[in-house]
Amino acid sequence: MAEICSAKGCKISVPAGLAPEHMCILHFTLFIENECAEMRRETALGKNKHERQVEFMQKVALRGETLVNTATSGFPMSDELKARILSTLLTLMNTRENMDRAAMRQSTARRFVG
Ligand SMILES: [Zn+2]
């Protein structure tokens, strides 16, 4: 029997691709959106070490991979849910772009400092 989403009050079953996350597709996209907002906030402060930024980039890539694999696995989805997945992928792409820009700014700043 399929597992039920771990989000409070949600009774939607978890697709095979998201079994390690224990979340339905909708809640997984919400989780990613939150995580991205958090990563962007931290990146914007500009105080992250290189390792931390690398960790973020790996996380973005991993979330994107999981989402795409689940979305293309043949699991039945409403058009609304499909649109939600696309918008979450866009968030992931923008978060990644954001990090690249921040990294560029930081290396420029370092060059001036010394
Ligand atoms: Zn759910």
mmCIF file of C-alpha atoms in Angstrom, residues 49-110:
data_model
loop_
_atom_site.group_PDB
_atom_site.id
_atom_site.type_symbol
_atom_site.label_atom_id
_atom_site.label_comp_id
_atom_site.label_asym_id
_atom_site.label_seq_id
_atom_site.Cartn_x
_atom_site.Cartn_y
_atom_site.Cartn_z
ATOM 1 C CA LYS A 49 31.523 30.265 2.998
ATOM 2 C CA HIS A 50 32.234 28.700 -0.385
ATOM 3 C CA GLU A 51 31.442 25.203 0.976
ATOM 4 C CA ARG A 52 28.012 26.333 2.131
ATOM 5 C CA GLN A 53 27.198 27.745 -1.299
ATOM 6 C CA VAL A 54 28.362 24.526 -2.932
ATOM 7 C CA GLU A 55 26.066 22.627 -0.580
ATOM 8 C CA PHE A 56 23.146 24.853 -1.645
ATOM 9 C CA MET A 57 23.896 24.314 -5.323
ATOM 10 C CA GLN A 58 23.977 20.557 -4.830
ATOM 11 C CA LYS A 59 20.672 20.754 -2.996
ATOM 12 C CA VAL A 60 19.066 22.721 -5.839
ATOM 13 C CA ALA A 61 20.294 20.152 -8.375
ATOM 14 C CA LEU A 62 19.111 17.245 -6.252
ATOM 15 C CA ARG A 63 15.627 18.699 -5.660
ATOM 16 C CA GLY A 64 15.268 19.441 -9.365
ATOM 17 C CA GLU A 65 16.277 15.901 -10.267
ATOM 18 C CA THR A 66 13.838 14.335 -7.805
ATOM 19 C CA LEU A 67 11.012 16.583 -8.974
ATOM 20 C CA VAL A 68 11.599 15.933 -12.676
ATOM 21 C CA ASN A 69 11.946 12.187 -12.148
ATOM 22 C CA THR A 70 8.678 12.072 -10.211
ATOM 23 C CA ALA A 71 6.876 14.294 -12.704
ATOM 24 C CA THR A 72 7.864 12.082 -15.625
ATOM 25 C CA SER A 73 7.311 8.744 -13.872
ATOM 26 C CA GLY A 74 3.756 8.320 -15.112
ATOM 27 C CA PHE A 75 2.156 9.171 -11.769
ATOM 28 C CA PRO A 76 -1.320 10.622 -12.495
ATOM 29 C CA MET A 77 -1.435 14.391 -11.981
ATOM 30 C CA SER A 78 -3.951 17.168 -12.475
ATOM 31 C CA ASP A 79 -3.070 20.057 -14.803
ATOM 32 C CA GLU A 80 -2.918 22.249 -11.722
ATOM 33 C CA LEU A 81 -0.296 20.039 -10.148
ATOM 34 C CA LYS A 82 1.708 19.968 -13.370
ATOM 35 C CA ALA A 83 1.692 23.780 -13.453
ATOM 36 C CA ARG A 84 2.792 23.818 -9.818
ATOM 37 C CA ILE A 85 5.747 21.544 -10.639
ATOM 38 C CA LEU A 86 6.808 23.835 -13.480
ATOM 39 C CA SER A 87 6.664 26.897 -11.280
ATOM 40 C CA THR A 88 8.740 25.129 -8.625
ATOM 41 C CA LEU A 89 11.332 24.211 -11.265
ATOM 42 C CA LEU A 90 11.456 27.877 -12.207
ATOM 43 C CA THR A 91 12.043 28.766 -8.556
ATOM 44 C CA LEU A 92 14.932 26.278 -8.442
ATOM 45 C CA MET A 93 16.476 27.741 -11.601
ATOM 46 C CA ASN A 94 16.160 31.292 -10.305
ATOM 47 C CA THR A 95 17.634 30.321 -6.948
ATOM 48 C CA ARG A 96 20.610 28.786 -8.688
ATOM 49 C CA GLU A 97 21.065 31.895 -10.842
ATOM 50 C CA ASN A 98 20.856 34.022 -7.731
ATOM 51 C CA MET A 99 23.685 32.035 -6.141
ATOM 52 C CA ASP A 100 25.891 32.386 -9.205
ATOM 53 C CA ARG A 101 25.418 36.146 -9.156
ATOM 54 C CA ALA A 102 26.186 36.328 -5.449
ATOM 55 C CA ALA A 103 29.327 34.245 -5.948
ATOM 56 C CA MET A 104 30.469 36.617 -8.659
ATOM 57 C CA ARG A 105 29.836 39.645 -6.472
ATOM 58 C CA GLN A 106 31.753 38.061 -3.614
ATOM 59 C CA SER A 107 34.800 37.231 -5.686
ATOM 60 C CA THR A 108 34.850 40.800 -7.059
ATOM 61 C CA ALA A 109 34.631 42.203 -3.536
ATOM 62 C CA ARG A 110 37.459 39.958 -2.386
#
